[in-house]
Short mmCIF file of C-alpha atoms in Angstrom, two decimals:
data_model
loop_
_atom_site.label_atom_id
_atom_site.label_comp_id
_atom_site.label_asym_id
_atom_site.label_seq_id
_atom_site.Cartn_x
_atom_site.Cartn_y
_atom_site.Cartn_z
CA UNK A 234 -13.65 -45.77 159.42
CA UNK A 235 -15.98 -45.39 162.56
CA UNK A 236 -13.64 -43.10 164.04
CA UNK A 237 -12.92 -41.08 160.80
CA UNK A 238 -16.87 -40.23 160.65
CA UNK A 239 -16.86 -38.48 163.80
CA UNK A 240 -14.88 -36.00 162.29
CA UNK A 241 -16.05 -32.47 160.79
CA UNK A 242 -15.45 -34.26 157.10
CA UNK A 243 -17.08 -37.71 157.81
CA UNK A 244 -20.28 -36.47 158.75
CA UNK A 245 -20.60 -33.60 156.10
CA UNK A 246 -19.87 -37.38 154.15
CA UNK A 247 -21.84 -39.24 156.09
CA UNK A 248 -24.97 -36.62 155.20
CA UNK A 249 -24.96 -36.68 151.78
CA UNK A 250 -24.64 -40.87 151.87
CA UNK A 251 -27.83 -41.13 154.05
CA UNK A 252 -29.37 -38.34 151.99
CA UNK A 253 -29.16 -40.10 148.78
CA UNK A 254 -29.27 -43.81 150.08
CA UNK A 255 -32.69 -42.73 151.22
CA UNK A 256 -33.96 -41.60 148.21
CA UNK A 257 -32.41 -44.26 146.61
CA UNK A 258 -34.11 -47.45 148.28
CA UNK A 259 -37.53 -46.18 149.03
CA UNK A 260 -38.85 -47.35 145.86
CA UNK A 261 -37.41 -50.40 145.93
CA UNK A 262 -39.90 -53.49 146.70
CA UNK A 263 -39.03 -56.66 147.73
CA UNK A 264 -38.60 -59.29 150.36
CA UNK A 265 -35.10 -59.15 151.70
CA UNK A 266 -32.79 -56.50 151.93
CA UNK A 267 -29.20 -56.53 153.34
CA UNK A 268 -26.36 -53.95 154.24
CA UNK A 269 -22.80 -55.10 154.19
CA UNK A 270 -21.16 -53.12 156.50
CA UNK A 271 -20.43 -49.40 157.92
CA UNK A 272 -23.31 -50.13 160.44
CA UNK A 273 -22.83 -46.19 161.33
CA UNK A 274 -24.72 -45.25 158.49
CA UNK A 275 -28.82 -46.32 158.16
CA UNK A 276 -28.53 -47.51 154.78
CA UNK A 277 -31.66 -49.19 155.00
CA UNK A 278 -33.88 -47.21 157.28
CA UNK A 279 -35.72 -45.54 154.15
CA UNK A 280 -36.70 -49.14 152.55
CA UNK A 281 -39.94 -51.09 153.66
CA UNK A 282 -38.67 -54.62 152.73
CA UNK A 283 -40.16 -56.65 155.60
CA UNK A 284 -36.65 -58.18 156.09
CA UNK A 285 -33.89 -56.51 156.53
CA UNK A 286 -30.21 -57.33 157.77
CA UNK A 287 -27.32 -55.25 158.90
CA UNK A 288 -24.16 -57.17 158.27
CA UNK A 289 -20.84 -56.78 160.28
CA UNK A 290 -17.35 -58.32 159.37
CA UNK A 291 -16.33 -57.37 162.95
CA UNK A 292 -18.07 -57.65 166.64
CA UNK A 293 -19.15 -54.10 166.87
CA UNK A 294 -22.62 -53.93 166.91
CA UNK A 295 -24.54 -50.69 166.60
CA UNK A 296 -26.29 -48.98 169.14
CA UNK A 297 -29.61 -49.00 169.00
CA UNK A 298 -30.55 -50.38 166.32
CA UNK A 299 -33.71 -51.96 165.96
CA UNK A 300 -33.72 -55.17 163.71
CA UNK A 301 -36.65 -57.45 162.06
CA UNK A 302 -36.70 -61.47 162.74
CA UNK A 303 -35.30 -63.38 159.80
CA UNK A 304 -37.15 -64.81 157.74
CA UNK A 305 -38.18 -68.59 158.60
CA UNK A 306 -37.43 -69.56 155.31
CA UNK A 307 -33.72 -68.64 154.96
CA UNK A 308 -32.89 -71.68 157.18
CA UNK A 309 -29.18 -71.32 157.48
CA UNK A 310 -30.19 -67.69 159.32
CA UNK A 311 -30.50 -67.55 163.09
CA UNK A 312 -33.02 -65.52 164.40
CA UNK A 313 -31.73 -62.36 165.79
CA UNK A 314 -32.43 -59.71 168.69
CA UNK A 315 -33.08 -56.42 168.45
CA UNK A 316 -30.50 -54.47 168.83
CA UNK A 317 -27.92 -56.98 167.26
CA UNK A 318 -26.24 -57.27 164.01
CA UNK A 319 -25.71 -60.13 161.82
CA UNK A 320 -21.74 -61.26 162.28
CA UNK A 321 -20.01 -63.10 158.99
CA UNK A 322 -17.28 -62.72 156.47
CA UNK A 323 -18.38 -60.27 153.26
CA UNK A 324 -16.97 -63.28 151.00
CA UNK A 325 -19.17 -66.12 152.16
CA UNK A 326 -22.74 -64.67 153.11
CA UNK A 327 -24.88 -67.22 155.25
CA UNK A 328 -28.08 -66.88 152.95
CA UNK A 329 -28.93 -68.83 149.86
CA UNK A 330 -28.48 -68.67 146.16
CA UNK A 331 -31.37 -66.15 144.99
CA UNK A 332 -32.71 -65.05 147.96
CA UNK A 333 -31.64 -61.33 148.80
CA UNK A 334 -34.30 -58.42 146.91
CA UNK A 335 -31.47 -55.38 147.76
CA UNK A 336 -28.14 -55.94 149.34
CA UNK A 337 -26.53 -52.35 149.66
CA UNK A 338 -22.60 -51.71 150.11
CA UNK A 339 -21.55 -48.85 151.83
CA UNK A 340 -17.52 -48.58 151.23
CA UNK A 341 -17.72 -52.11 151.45
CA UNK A 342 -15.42 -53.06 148.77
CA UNK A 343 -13.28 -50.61 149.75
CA UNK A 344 -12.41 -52.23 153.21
CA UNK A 345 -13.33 -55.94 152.28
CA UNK A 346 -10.54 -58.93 152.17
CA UNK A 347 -11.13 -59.38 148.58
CA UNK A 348 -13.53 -56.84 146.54
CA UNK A 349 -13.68 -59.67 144.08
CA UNK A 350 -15.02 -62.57 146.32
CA UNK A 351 -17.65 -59.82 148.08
CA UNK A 352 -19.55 -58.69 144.93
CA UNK A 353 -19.50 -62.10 143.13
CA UNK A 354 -21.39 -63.52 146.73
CA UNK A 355 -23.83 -60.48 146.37
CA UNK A 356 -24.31 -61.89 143.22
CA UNK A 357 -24.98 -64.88 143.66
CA UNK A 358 -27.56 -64.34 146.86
CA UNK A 359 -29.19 -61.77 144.50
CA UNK A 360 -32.69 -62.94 143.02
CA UNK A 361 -32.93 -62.42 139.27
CA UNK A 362 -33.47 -58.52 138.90
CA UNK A 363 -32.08 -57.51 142.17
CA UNK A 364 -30.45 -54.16 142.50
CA UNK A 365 -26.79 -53.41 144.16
CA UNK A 366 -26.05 -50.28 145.44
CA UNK A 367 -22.52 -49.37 145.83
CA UNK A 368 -20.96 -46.34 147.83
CA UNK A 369 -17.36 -45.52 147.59
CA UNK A 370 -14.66 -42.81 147.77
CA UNK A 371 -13.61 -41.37 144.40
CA UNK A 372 -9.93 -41.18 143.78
CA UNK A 373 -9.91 -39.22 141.18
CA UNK A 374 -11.23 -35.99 143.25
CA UNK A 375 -9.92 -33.41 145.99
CA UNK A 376 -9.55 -35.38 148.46
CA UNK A 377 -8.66 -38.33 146.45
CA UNK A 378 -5.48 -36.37 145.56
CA UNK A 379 -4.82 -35.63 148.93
CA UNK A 380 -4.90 -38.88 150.23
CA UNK A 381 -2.61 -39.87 147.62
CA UNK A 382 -0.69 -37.42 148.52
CA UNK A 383 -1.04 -37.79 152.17
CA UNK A 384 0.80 -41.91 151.17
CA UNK A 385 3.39 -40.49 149.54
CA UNK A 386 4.66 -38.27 152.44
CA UNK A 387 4.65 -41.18 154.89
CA UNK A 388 6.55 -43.26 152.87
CA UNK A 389 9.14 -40.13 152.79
CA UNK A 390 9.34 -39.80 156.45
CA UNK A 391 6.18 -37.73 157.28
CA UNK A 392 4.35 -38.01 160.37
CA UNK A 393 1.08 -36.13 159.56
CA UNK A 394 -1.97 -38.30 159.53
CA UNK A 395 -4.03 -39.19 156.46
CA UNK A 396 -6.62 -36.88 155.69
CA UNK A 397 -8.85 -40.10 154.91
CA UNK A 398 -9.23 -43.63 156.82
CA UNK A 399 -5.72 -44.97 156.28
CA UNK A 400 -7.62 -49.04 155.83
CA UNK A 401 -8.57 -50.16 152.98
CA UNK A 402 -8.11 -49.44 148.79
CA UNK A 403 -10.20 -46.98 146.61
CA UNK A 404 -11.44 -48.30 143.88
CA UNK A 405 -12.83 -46.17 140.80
CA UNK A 406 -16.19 -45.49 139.43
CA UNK A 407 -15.52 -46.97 136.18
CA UNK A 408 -13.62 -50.33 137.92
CA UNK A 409 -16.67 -50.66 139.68
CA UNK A 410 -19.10 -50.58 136.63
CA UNK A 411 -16.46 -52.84 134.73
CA UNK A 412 -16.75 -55.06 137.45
CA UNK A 413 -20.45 -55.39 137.53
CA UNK A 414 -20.88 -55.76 133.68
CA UNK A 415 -18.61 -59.00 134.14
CA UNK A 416 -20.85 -59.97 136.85
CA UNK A 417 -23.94 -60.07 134.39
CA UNK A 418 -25.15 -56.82 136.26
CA UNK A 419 -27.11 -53.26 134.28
CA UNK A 420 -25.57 -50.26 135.84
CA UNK A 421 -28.70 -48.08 135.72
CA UNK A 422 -27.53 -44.77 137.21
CA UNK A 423 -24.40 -43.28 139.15
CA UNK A 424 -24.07 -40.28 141.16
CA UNK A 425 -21.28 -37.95 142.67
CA UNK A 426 -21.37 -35.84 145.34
CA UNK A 427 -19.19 -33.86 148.45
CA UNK A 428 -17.58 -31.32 145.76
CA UNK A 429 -15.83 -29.15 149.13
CA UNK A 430 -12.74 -29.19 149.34
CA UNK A 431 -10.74 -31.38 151.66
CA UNK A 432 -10.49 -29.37 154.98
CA UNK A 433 -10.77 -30.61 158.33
CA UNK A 434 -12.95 -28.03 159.84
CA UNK A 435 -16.55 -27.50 160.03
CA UNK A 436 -16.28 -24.31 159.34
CA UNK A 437 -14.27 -24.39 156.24
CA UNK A 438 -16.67 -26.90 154.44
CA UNK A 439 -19.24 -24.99 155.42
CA UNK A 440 -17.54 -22.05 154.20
CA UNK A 441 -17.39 -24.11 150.71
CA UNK A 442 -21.22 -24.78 150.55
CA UNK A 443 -21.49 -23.44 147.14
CA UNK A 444 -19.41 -25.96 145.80
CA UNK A 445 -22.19 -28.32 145.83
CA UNK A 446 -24.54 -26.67 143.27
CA UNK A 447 -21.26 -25.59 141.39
CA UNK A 448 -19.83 -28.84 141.18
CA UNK A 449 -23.00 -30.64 140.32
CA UNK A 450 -23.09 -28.21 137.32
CA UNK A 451 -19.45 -27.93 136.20
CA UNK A 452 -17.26 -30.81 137.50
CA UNK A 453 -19.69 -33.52 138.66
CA UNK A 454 -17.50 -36.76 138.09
CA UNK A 455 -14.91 -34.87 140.41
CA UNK A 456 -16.84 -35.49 143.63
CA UNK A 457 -15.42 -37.04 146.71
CA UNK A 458 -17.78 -39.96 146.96
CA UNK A 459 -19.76 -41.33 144.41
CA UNK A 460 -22.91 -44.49 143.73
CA UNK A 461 -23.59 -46.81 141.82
CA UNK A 462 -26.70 -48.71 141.50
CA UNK A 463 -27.07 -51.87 139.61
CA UNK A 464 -29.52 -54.77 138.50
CA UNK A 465 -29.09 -58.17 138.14
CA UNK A 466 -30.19 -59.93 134.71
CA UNK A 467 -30.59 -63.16 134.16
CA UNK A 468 -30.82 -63.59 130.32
CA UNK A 469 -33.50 -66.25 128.58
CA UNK A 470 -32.65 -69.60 127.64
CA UNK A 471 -32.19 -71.09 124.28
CA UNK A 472 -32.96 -74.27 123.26
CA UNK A 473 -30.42 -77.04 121.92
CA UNK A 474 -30.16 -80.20 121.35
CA UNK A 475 -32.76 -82.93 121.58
CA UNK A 476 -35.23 -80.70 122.50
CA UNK A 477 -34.31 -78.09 119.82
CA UNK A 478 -35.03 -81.24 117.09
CA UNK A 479 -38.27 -82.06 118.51
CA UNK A 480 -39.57 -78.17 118.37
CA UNK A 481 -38.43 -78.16 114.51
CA UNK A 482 -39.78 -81.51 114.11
CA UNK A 483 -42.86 -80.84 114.84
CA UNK A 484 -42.87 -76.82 113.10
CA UNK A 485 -42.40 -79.19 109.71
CA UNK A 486 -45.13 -82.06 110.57
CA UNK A 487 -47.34 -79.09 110.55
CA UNK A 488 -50.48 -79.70 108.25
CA UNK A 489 -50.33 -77.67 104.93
CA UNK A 490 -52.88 -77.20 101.85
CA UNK A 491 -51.49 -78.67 98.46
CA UNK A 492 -52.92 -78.00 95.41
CA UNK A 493 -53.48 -81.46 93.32
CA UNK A 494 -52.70 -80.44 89.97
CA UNK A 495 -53.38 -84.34 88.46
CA UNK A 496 -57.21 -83.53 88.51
CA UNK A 497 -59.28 -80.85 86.56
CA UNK A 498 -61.53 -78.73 88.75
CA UNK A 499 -65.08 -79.62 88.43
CA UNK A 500 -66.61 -77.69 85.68
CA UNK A 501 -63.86 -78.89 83.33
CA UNK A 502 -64.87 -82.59 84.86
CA UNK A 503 -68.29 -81.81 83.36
CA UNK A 504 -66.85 -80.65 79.67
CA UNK A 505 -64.51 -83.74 79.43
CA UNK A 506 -67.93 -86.04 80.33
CA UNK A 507 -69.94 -84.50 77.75
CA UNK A 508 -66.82 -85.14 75.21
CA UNK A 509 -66.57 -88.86 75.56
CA UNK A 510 -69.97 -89.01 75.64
CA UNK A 511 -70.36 -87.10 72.20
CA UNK A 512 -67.32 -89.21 70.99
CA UNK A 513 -69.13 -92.46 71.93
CA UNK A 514 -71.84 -91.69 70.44
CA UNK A 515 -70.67 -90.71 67.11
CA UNK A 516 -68.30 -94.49 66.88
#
């Protein structure tokens, strides 16, 4: 993937990603923020979390890259260097339950051991109403087709390299949403972009510039790469049993005005008085 974004294509892809991760997480407040993979791209570099983490499944580090101290209180973090990143597998994160503010994935499912294990572990480091945001290729595009295409002439025998990175799965915008919903996660907005089509030279995609505007307009669920961006809700709790009794216990001991129909109000007290009096009176 590092290699593939040297390329003519990876940084006209590469562009557009930092472009809209940037307007993406500039608003977004917090704590502790954390980028699962792709170190290439400055996911974060927009955000003004105090703390913020660039996570590698591999030893490559990148290059100058300046990093903040963790956080004393996420005790099962080390305290890193600048210029380091922090080294650990994408399905078992070395921070908390609840701690993380922003954890962004750039094509991280994509390449991860199991997409499944990596987004329930954001989930669970995610504090109630933390926001996800997910980067990805789109299959169902240009160069979606071409990829697929580019797989089915290898298995025939071809020798041309993949027009794509040849690691990894894509997985589609609507998997990705289904997967968050069963997650407990609000998909809140989703993007598409890199409409060009999928040539290898600068100057074709540049060639195909008005693609962008055109593809926005017409097609735009047909881009090369789209985003998601998701929240985290934690829903409010009901009460049951023992404590449920008590509340409606105590709603019916609740103090209520009865009228007491066995005695007269008092200006009929005064005419049944003056009766037996009269009636006494007369015997």
């Amino acid at each position: 993937m590092a290699q593939w974004l040297q390329s003519p294509p990876g940084r006209y892809l590469l562009d557009w990603e930092q472009a809209q991760l940037d307007r993406t997480v500039t608003d977004l407040f917090g704590f502790h923020a954390l980028q699962l993979g792709l170190p290439d791209l400055a996911g974060l570099r927009a955000n003004r979390m105090p703390h913020r983490w660039v996570a590698s499944d591999s030893l490559r580090a990148p290059e100058a890259l300046p990093l903040p101290v963790a956080d004393d209180a996420l005790s099962t973090l080390m305290p890193m260097d600048a210029g380091s990143a922090l080294h650990c597998d994408f399905d078992a994160l070395p921070f908390p339950n609840q701690s993380l503010d922003l954890v962004v994935l750039p094509h991280t499912l994509e390449l991860a051991r199991d997409p499944h294990d990596t987004l329930r572990e954001v989930e669970r480091v995610l504090v109630p109403e933390g926001r996800v945001v997910i980067v990805g290729f789109n299959p169902a595009s240009l160069w979606g087709l071409r990829q697929h295409a580019g797989h089915w002439r290898q298995r025939l025998g071809g020798q041309r390299p993949l027009y794509l990175p040849s690691a990894g799965e894509f997985i589609g915008y609507r998997r990705v949403r289904d997967w968050l919903r069963l997650l407990g996660f609000e998909v809140e907005r989703g993007r598409f972009g890199c409409w060009a089509p999928p040539l290898r030279s600068e100057a074709g995609l540049a060639r195909f510039a008005w693609m962008e505007q055109a593809g926005r307009r017409g097609w735009p669920v047909l881009g090369a790469v789209y985003m998601v961006e998701a929240v985290k809700r934690v829903r409010g709790m009901r009460l049951v049993g023992l404590a449920r009794r008590q509340k409606v216990a105590k709603r019916a001991a609740a103090p209520a005005v009865v009228a007491n129909r066995g005695t007269p109000p008092a200006w009929r007290q005064g005419w049944t008085n003056a009766d037996e009096t009269h009636t006494q009176e007369n015997d």
